[in-house]
Structures are given as structure tokens and as C-alpha cells.
Coordinates of C-alpha atoms in Angstrom, one line a residue:
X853 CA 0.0 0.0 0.0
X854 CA 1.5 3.2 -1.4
X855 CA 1.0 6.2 1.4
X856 CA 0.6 9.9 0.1
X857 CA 2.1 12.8 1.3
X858 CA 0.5 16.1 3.1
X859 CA 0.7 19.8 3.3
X860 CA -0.5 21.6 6.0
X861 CA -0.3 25.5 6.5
X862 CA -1.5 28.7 5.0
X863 CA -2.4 28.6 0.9
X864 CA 0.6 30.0 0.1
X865 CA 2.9 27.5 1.4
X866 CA 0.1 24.8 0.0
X867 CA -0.3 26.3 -3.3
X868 CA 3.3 24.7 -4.8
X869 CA 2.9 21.5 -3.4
X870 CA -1.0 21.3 -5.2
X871 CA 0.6 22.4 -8.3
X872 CA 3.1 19.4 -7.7
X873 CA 0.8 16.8 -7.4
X874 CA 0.1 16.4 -4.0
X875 CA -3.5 15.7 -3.3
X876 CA -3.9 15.7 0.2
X877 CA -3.7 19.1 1.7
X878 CA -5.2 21.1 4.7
X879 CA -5.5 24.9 4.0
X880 CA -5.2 27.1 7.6
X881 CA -4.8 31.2 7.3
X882 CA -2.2 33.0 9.2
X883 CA -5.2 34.4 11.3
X884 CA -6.5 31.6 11.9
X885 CA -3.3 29.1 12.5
X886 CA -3.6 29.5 17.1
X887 CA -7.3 28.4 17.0
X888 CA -7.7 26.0 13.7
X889 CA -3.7 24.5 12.9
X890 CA -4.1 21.7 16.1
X891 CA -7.2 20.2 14.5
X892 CA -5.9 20.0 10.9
X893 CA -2.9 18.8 12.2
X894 CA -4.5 15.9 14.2
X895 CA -6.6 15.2 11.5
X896 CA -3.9 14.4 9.1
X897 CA -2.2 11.8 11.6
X898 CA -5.1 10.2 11.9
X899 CA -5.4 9.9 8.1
X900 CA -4.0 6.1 7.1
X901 CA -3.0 7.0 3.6
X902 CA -0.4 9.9 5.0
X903 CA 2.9 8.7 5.6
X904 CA 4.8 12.2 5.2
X905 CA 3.3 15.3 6.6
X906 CA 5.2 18.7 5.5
X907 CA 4.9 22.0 7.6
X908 CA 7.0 25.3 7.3
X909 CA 9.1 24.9 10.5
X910 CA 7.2 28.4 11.5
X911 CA 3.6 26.9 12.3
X912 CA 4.8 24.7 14.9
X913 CA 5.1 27.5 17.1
X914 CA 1.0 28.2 16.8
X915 CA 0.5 24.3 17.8
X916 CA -0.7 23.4 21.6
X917 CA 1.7 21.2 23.7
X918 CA -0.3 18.3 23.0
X919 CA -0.5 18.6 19.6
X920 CA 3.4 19.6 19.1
X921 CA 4.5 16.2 21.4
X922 CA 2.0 14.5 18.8
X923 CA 3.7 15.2 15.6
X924 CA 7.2 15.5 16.8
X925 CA 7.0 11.7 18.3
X926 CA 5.1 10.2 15.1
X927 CA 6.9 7.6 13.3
X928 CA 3.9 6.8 10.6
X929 CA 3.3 9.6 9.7
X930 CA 6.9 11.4 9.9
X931 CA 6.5 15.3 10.1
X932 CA 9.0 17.1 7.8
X933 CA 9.3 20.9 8.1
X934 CA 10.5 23.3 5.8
X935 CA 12.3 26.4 6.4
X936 CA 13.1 28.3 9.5
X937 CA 16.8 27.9 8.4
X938 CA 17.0 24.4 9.9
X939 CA 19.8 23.8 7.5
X940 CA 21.7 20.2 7.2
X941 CA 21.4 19.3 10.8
X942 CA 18.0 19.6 11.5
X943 CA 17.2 17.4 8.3
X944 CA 19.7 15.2 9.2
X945 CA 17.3 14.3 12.3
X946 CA 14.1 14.3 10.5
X947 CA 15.9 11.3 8.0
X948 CA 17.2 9.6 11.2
X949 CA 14.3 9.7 12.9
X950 CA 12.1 8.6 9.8
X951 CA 14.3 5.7 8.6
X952 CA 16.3 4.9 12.1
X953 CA 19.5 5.1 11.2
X954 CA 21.8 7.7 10.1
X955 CA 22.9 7.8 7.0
X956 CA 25.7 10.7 7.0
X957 CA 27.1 9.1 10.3
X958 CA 30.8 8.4 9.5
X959 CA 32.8 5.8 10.4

């Protein structure tokens, strides 16, 4: 069973990945990231067909404590997020953590 990827966040950020294919999608305005992001992001954990969710690394500041814990500790679905200036390290851990083993570990 193939799994499909997600974007959450405002329609900007959405808008590329749509026009890349990706089907599954949850659309959440600036103004209304503190009171709706929690629920779409909850939402698209519990959806069985997402095995990659993508955020901008920006939004999980407007998630609650519960909802945070949730998607950082989720192996199936595995949270990726985009920008923030994360650079090499921080994707580094999102593989590791994905997959289980580090693959730019040297010997």
C-alpha cells in the first residue's frame, strides 16, 4: 500500500505542493493558525494514507503542547518541516528519525 504525502499551513505554502501533485492538503490562514492549525494537524495523523506530513518549520510555534509532542514523536506519519533555516542538521534528524539510522554518520 503506497502512502501519500501532506501539506498543512497557509495557501501560500500549500499552493506549490498542489501544483506538484500532491493531493492531500489542509489549508489554515495565518489568522487563523492559534485556533484551527491543532485540529488539521490531528486530523492528518489520523489519516492512514499519509505517511509524510510537511509544515513550514514556522507553524509549529501556533501548535498546543499536546498537539506539538504528537507530531514530533510520530513515526507513521513522519513530520517534515521546511524552512526556518534548519539547514543540514536539522534534516539530518528528520531522516534519522524517519528511517532509524543515520545515513551521513561516518565511520
Amino acid at each position: 500500500m503506497s502512502q501519500e504525502i501532506a501539506v498543512i499551513g497557509s495557501p501560500d505554502f500549500t499552493t506549490g505542493f498542489r501544483l506538484a501533485g500532491v493531493r492531500k492538503f489542509e489549508n489554515v490562514p495565518d489568522e487563523e493558525k492559534d485556533e484551527a492549525l491543532d485540529e488539521a494537524v490531528m486530523r492528518t495523523l489520523d489519516d492512514d494514507d499519509v505517511g509524510i506530513v510537511v509544515m513550514h518549520d514556522d507553524d509549529m510555534a501556533h501548535l498546543s503542547r499536546n498537539a506539538r509532542e504528537a507530531v514530533e514523536g510520530s513515526i507513521e506519519p513522519v513530520l517534515v518541516t521546511l524552512g526556518g533555516g534548519a539547514g543540514s542538521g536539522g534534516l539530518r534528524e528528520q531522516i534519522k528519525r524517519a528511517i532509524g539510522i543515520d545515513l551521513m554518520e561516518e565511520d
